[in-house]
CSV table of C-alpha atoms in Angstrom, one decimal:
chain,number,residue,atom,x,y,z
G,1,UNK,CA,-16.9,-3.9,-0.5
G,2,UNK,CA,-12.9,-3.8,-0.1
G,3,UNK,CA,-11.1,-3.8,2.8
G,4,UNK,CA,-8.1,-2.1,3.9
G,5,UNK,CA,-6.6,-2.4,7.6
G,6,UNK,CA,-3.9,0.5,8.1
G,7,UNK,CA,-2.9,-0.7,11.9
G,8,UNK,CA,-0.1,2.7,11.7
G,9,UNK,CA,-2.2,5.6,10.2
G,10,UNK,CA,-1.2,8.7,9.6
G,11,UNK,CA,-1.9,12.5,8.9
G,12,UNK,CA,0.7,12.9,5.6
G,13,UNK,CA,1.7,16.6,5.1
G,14,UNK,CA,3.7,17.6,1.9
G,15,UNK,CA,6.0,20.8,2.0
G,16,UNK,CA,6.9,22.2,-1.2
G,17,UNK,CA,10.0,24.2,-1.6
G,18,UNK,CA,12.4,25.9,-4.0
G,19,UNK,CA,15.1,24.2,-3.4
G,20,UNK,CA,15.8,21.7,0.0
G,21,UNK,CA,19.6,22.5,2.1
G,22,UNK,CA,20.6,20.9,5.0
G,23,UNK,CA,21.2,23.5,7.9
G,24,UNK,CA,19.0,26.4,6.4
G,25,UNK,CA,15.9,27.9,6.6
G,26,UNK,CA,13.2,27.5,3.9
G,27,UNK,CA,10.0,29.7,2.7
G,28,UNK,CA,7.3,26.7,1.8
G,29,UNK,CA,5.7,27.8,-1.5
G,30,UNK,CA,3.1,24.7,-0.9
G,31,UNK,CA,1.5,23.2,2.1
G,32,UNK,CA,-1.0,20.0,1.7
G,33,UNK,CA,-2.9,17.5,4.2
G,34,UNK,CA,-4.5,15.0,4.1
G,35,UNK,CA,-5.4,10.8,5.5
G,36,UNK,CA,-2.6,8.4,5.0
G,37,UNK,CA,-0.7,5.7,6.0
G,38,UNK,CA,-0.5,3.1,3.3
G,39,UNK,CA,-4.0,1.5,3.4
G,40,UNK,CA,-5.8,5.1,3.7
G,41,UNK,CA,-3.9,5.6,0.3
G,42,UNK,CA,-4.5,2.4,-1.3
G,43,UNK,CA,-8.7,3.1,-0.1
G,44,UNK,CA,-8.2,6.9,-1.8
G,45,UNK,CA,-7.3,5.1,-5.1
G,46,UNK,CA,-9.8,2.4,-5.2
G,47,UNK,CA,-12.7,4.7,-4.1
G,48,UNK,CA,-11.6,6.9,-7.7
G,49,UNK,CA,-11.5,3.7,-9.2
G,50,UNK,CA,-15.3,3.1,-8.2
G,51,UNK,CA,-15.2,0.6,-5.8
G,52,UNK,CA,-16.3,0.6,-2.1
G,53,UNK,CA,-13.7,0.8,0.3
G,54,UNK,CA,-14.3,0.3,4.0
G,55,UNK,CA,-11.2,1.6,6.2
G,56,UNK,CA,-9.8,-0.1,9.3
G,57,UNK,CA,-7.0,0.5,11.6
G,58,UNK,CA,-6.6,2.7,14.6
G,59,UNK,CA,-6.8,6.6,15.0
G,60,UNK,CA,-6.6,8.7,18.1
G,61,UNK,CA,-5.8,12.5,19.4
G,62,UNK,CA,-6.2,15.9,17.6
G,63,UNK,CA,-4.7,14.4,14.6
G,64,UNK,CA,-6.8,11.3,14.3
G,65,UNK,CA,-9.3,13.6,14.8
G,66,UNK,CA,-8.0,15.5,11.6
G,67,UNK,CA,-7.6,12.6,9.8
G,68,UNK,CA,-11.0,10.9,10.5
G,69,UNK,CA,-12.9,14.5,9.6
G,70,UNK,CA,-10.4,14.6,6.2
G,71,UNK,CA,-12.2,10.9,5.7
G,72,UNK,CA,-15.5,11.9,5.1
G,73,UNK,CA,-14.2,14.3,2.5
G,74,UNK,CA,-13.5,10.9,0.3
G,75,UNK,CA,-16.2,9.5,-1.3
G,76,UNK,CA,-16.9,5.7,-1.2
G,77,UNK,CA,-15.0,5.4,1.5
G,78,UNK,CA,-16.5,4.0,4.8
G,79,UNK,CA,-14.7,5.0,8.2
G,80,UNK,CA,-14.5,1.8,10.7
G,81,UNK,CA,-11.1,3.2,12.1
G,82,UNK,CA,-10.8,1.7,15.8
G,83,UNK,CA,-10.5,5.0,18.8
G,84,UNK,CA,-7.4,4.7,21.1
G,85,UNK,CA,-5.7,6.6,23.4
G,86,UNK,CA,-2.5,7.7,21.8
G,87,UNK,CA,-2.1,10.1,19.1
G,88,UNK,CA,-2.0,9.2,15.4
G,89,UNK,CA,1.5,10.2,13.8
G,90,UNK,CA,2.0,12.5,11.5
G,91,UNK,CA,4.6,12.3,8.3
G,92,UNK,CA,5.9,15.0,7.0
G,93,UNK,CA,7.4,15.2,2.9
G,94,UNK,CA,9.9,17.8,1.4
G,95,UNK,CA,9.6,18.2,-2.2
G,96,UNK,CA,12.7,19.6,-3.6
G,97,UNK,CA,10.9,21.6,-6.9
G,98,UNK,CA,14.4,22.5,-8.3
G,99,UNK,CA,15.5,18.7,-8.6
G,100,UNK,CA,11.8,16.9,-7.4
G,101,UNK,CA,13.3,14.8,-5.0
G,102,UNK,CA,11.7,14.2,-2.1
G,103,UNK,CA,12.5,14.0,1.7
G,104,UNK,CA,10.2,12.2,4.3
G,105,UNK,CA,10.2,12.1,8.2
G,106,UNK,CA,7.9,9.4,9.3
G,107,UNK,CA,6.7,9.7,13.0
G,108,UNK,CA,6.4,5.9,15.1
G,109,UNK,CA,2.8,6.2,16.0
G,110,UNK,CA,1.0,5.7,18.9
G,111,UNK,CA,1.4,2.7,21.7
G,112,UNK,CA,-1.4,0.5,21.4
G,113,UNK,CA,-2.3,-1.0,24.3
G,114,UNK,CA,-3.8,-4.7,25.1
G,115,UNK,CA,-7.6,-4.1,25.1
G,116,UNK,CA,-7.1,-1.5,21.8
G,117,UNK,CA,-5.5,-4.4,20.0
G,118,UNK,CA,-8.5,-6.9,21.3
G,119,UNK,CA,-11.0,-4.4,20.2
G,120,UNK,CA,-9.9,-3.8,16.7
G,121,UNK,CA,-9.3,-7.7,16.3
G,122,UNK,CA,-12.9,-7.9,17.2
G,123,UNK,CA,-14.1,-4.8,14.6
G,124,UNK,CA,-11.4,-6.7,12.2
G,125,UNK,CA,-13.3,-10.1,12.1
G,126,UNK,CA,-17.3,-8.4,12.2
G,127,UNK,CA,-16.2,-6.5,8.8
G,128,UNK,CA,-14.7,-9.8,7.3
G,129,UNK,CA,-18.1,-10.9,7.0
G,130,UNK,CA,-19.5,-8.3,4.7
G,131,UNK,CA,-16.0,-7.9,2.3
G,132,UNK,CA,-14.8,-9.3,-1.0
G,133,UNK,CA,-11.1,-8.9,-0.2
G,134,UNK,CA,-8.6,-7.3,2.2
G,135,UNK,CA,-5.1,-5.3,2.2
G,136,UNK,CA,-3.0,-5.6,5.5
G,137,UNK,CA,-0.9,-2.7,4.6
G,138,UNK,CA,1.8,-0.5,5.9
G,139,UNK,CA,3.9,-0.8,9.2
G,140,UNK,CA,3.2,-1.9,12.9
G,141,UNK,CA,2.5,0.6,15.6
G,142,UNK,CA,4.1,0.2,19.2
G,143,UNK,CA,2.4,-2.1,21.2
G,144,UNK,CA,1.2,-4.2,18.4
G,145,UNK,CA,2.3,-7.7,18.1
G,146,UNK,CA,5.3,-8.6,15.5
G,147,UNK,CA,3.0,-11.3,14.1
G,148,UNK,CA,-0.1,-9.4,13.7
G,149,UNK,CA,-0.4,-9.4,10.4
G,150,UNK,CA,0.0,-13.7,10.2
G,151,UNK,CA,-2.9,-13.7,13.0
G,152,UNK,CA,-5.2,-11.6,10.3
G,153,UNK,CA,-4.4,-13.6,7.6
G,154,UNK,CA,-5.0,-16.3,9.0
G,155,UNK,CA,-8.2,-14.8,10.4
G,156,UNK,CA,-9.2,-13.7,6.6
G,157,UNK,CA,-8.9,-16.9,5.2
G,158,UNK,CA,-10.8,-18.4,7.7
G,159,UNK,CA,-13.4,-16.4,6.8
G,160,UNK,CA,-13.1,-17.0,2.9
G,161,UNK,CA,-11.6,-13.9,1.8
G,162,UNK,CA,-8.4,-13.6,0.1
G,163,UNK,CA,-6.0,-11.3,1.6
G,164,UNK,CA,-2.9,-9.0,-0.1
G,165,UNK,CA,-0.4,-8.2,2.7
G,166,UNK,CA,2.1,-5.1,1.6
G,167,UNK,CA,4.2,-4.4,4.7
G,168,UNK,CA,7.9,-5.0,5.5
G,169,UNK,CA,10.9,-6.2,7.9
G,170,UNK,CA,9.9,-8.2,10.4
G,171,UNK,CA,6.3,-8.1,9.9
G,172,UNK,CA,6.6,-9.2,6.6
G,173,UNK,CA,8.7,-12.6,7.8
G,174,UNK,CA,6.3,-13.1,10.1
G,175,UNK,CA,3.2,-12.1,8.0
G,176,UNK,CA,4.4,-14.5,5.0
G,177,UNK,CA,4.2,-17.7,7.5
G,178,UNK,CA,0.2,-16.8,7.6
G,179,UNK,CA,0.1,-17.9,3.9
G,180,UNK,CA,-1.4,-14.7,2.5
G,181,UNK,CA,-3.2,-15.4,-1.1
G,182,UNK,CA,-0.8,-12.3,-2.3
G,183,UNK,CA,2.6,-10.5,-1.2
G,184,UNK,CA,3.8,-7.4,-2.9
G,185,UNK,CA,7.0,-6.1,-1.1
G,186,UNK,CA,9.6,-4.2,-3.7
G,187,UNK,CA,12.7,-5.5,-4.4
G,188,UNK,CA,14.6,-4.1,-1.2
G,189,UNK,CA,11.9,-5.3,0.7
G,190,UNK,CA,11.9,-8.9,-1.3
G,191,UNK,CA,15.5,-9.4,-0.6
G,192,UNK,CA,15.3,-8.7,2.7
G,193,UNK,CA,13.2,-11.2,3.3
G,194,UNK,CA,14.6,-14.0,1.3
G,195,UNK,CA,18.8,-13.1,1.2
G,196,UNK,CA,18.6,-13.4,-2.5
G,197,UNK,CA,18.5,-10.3,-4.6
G,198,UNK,CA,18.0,-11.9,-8.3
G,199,UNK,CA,14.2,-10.7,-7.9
G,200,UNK,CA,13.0,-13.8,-9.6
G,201,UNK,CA,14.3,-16.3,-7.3
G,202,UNK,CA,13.6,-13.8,-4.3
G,203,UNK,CA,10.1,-14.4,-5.3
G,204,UNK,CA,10.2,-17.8,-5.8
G,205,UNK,CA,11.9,-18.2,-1.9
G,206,UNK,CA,9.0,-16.2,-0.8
G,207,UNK,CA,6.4,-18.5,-2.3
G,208,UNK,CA,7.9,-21.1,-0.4
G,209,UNK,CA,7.7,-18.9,3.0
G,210,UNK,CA,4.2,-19.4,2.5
G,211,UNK,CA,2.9,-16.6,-0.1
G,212,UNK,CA,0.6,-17.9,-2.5
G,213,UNK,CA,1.6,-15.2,-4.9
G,214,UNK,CA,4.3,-12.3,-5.0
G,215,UNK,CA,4.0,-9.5,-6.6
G,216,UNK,CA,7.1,-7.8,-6.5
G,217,UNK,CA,8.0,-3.9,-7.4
G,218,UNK,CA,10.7,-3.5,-9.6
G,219,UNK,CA,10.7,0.4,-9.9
G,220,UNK,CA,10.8,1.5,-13.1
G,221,UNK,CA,11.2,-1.9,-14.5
G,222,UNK,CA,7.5,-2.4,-13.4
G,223,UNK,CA,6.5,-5.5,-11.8
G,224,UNK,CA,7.0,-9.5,-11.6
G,225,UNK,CA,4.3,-11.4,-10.5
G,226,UNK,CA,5.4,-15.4,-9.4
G,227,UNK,CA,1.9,-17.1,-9.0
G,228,UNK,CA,0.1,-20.4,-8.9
G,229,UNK,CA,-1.1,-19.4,-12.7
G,230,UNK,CA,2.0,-18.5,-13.8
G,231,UNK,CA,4.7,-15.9,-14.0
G,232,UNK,CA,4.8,-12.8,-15.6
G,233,UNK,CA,6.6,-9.0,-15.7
G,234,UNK,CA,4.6,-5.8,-17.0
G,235,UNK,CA,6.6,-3.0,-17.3
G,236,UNK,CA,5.4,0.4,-18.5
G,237,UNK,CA,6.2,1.8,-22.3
G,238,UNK,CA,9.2,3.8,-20.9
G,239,UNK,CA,10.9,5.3,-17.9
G,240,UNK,CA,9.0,7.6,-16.2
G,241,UNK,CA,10.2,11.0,-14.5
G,242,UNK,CA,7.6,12.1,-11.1
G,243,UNK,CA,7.0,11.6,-7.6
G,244,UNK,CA,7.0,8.3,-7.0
G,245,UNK,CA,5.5,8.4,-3.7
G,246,UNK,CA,2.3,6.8,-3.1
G,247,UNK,CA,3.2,4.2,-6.3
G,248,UNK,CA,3.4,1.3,-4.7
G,249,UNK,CA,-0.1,1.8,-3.0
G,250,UNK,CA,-1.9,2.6,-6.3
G,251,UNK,CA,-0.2,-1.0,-7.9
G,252,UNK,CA,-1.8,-2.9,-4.8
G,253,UNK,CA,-5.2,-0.9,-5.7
G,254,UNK,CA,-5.0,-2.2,-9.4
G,255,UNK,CA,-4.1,-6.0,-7.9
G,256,UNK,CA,-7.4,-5.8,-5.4
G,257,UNK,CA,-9.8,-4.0,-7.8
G,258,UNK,CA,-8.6,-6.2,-10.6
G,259,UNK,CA,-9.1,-9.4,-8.0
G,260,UNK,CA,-12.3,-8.2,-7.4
G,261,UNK,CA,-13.3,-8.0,-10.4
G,262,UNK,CA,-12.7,-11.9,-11.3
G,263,UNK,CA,-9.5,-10.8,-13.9
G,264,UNK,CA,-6.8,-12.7,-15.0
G,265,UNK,CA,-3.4,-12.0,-13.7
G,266,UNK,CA,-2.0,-10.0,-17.3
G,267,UNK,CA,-4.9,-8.0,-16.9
G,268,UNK,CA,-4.2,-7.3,-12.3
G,269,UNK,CA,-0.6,-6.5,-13.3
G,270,UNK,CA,-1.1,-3.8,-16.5
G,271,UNK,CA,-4.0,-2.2,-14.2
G,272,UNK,CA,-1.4,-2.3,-11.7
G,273,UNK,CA,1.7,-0.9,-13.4
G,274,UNK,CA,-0.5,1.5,-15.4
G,275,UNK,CA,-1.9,3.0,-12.2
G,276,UNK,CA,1.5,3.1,-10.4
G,277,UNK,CA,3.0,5.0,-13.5
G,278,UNK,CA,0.2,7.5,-13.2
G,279,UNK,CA,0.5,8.4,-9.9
G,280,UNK,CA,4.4,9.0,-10.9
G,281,UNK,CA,3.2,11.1,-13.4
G,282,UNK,CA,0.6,13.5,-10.9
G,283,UNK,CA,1.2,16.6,-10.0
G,284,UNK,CA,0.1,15.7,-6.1
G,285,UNK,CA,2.0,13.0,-4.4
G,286,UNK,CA,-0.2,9.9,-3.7
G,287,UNK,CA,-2.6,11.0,-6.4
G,288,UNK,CA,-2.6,9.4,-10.2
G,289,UNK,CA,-3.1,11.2,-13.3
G,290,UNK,CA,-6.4,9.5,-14.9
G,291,UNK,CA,-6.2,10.6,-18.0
G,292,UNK,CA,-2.2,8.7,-18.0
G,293,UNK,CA,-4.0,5.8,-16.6
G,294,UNK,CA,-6.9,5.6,-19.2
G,295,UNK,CA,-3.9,5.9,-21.8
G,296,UNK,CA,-0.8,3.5,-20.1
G,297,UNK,CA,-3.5,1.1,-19.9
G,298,UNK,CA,-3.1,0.7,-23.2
G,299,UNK,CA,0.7,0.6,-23.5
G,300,UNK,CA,1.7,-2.0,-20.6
G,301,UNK,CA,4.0,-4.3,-22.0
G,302,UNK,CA,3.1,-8.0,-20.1
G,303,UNK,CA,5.5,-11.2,-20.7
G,304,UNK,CA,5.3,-14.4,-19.4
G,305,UNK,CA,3.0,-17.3,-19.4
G,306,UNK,CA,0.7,-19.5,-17.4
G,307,UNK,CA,1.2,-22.5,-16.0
G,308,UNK,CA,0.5,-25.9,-17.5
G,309,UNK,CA,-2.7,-27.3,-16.6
């Protein structure tokens, strides 16, 4: 069993239009709903990829209601979302079809209060027990600490169970000092953190925050992964023209499942890449194209090398 912990849930809703202006009225030729928030969508893809996914977090209202009934819809995908009193956000994504550019409104959440943060640390460290790995993904609600995420890393790796943390800004400087097994902010997010923007020394500043590993999204240039192992980039046979939302979730799927699954890193990073790429290439946001999976996995172009023993 996986698990992912998506502290900022959310109900994601996808308008499709024509054609997106500012200051005018649109006719949506497309309305879809369902669970997000970066964890929900990093659980969707690991469930297709056939693994067990148990789903953490908070949820609350008539749209955590929503979202929690949409769960059940998913299979292999085990609800342990924590109740509180707020309601869960919503975000809200406006394709442009005429250039397929996308537009998204992201709502804050709900204010978690003291005893609703106690209780899901609580639900947090029973399901440690019975998991193989966890994803601390996406961003804080109000009301929950800025250092969370190092507190539940720290609590993971007490527990023996390696831990991928995928979030940004401050929680991400604060999360790295918890000395997570892997890291995989995007380049933005990477420089951020470390000043530098030459990805590769970014990386290698990050490491020495305390991230064992960093895995770091290049966009269309794929990934660069700086471990204990080695170093290496995958990058996908050529650029790709889609959606890219939801990408970077299905690239932290590929590192866990691969993890999982006792595989070297080459092998984490062209599951990774080729699973972002297909999720470019799907006609639903968030969603990846299997058959382009089954086939990229075949044409993920990995450099690098391992470390000397």
């Amino acid at each position: 069993m996986i698990l992912t912990v998506t502290l900022n849930t959310a109900l994601d809703i996808t308008y499709r239009v024509p054609s997106l202006r500012p200051y005018a009225s649109h006719r949506v030729s497309e309305v879809t709903e369902r669970p997000g928030g970066k964890g929900v969508n990093v659980a969707r893809v690991l469930a297709a990829l056939g693994h067990q996914v148990t789903v953490t977090g908070f949820a609350g209202g008539t749209t955590g209601r929503i979202l929690r009934d949409r769960l059940t819809e998913v299979p292999g995908v085990v609800d342990a979302l924590v109740p509180v009193s707020g309601t869960t956000r919503r975000t809200v994504a406006v394709v442009d079809e005429r250039s397929g550019g996308t537009t998204q409104l992201n709502e804050p959440g709900p204010t978690i209060g003291h005893a609703e943060w106690s209780a899901f640390q609580e639900r947090y460290e029973v399901l440690l027990a019975s998991v193989s790995a966890v994803a601390l993904c996406g961003s804080l609600p109000p009301g929950v600490p800025v250092g969370a995420y190092a507190g539940l890393v720290r609590t993971a790796r007490a527990a023996g169970v390696p831990v991928l943390l995928d979030t940004s800004g401050a929680a991400l400087r604060r999360g790295v000092a918890g000395r997570p097994d892997i890291v995989k902010p995007n380049a933005d997010e990477l420089a951020e953190l470390t000043g530098f923007h030459e990805p590769l020394r970014a990386a290698q500043d990050a490491r020495r925050r305390g991230a064992r590993a960093v895995v770091a999204s290049l966009g269309a240039e794929g990934l660069l992964a700086l471990t204990p192992e080695g170093q290496w980039r995958a990058a996908p046979p050529a650029r790709l023209h889609g959606n890219p939302t939801g990408a970077g979730d299905s690239a932290v799927a590929g590192l866990l499942s691969a993890l999982v699954e006792h595989r070297p890193w080459p092998d984490r990073l062209t599951r990774a890449v080729a699973l972002s790429a297909a999720t470019v290439l799907s006609p639903t946001a968030g969603d990846f194209d299997r058959p382009a999976y089954e086939r990229l996995l075949t044409g993920i172009t990995v450099t690098g090398e391992a470390s000397a023993a």
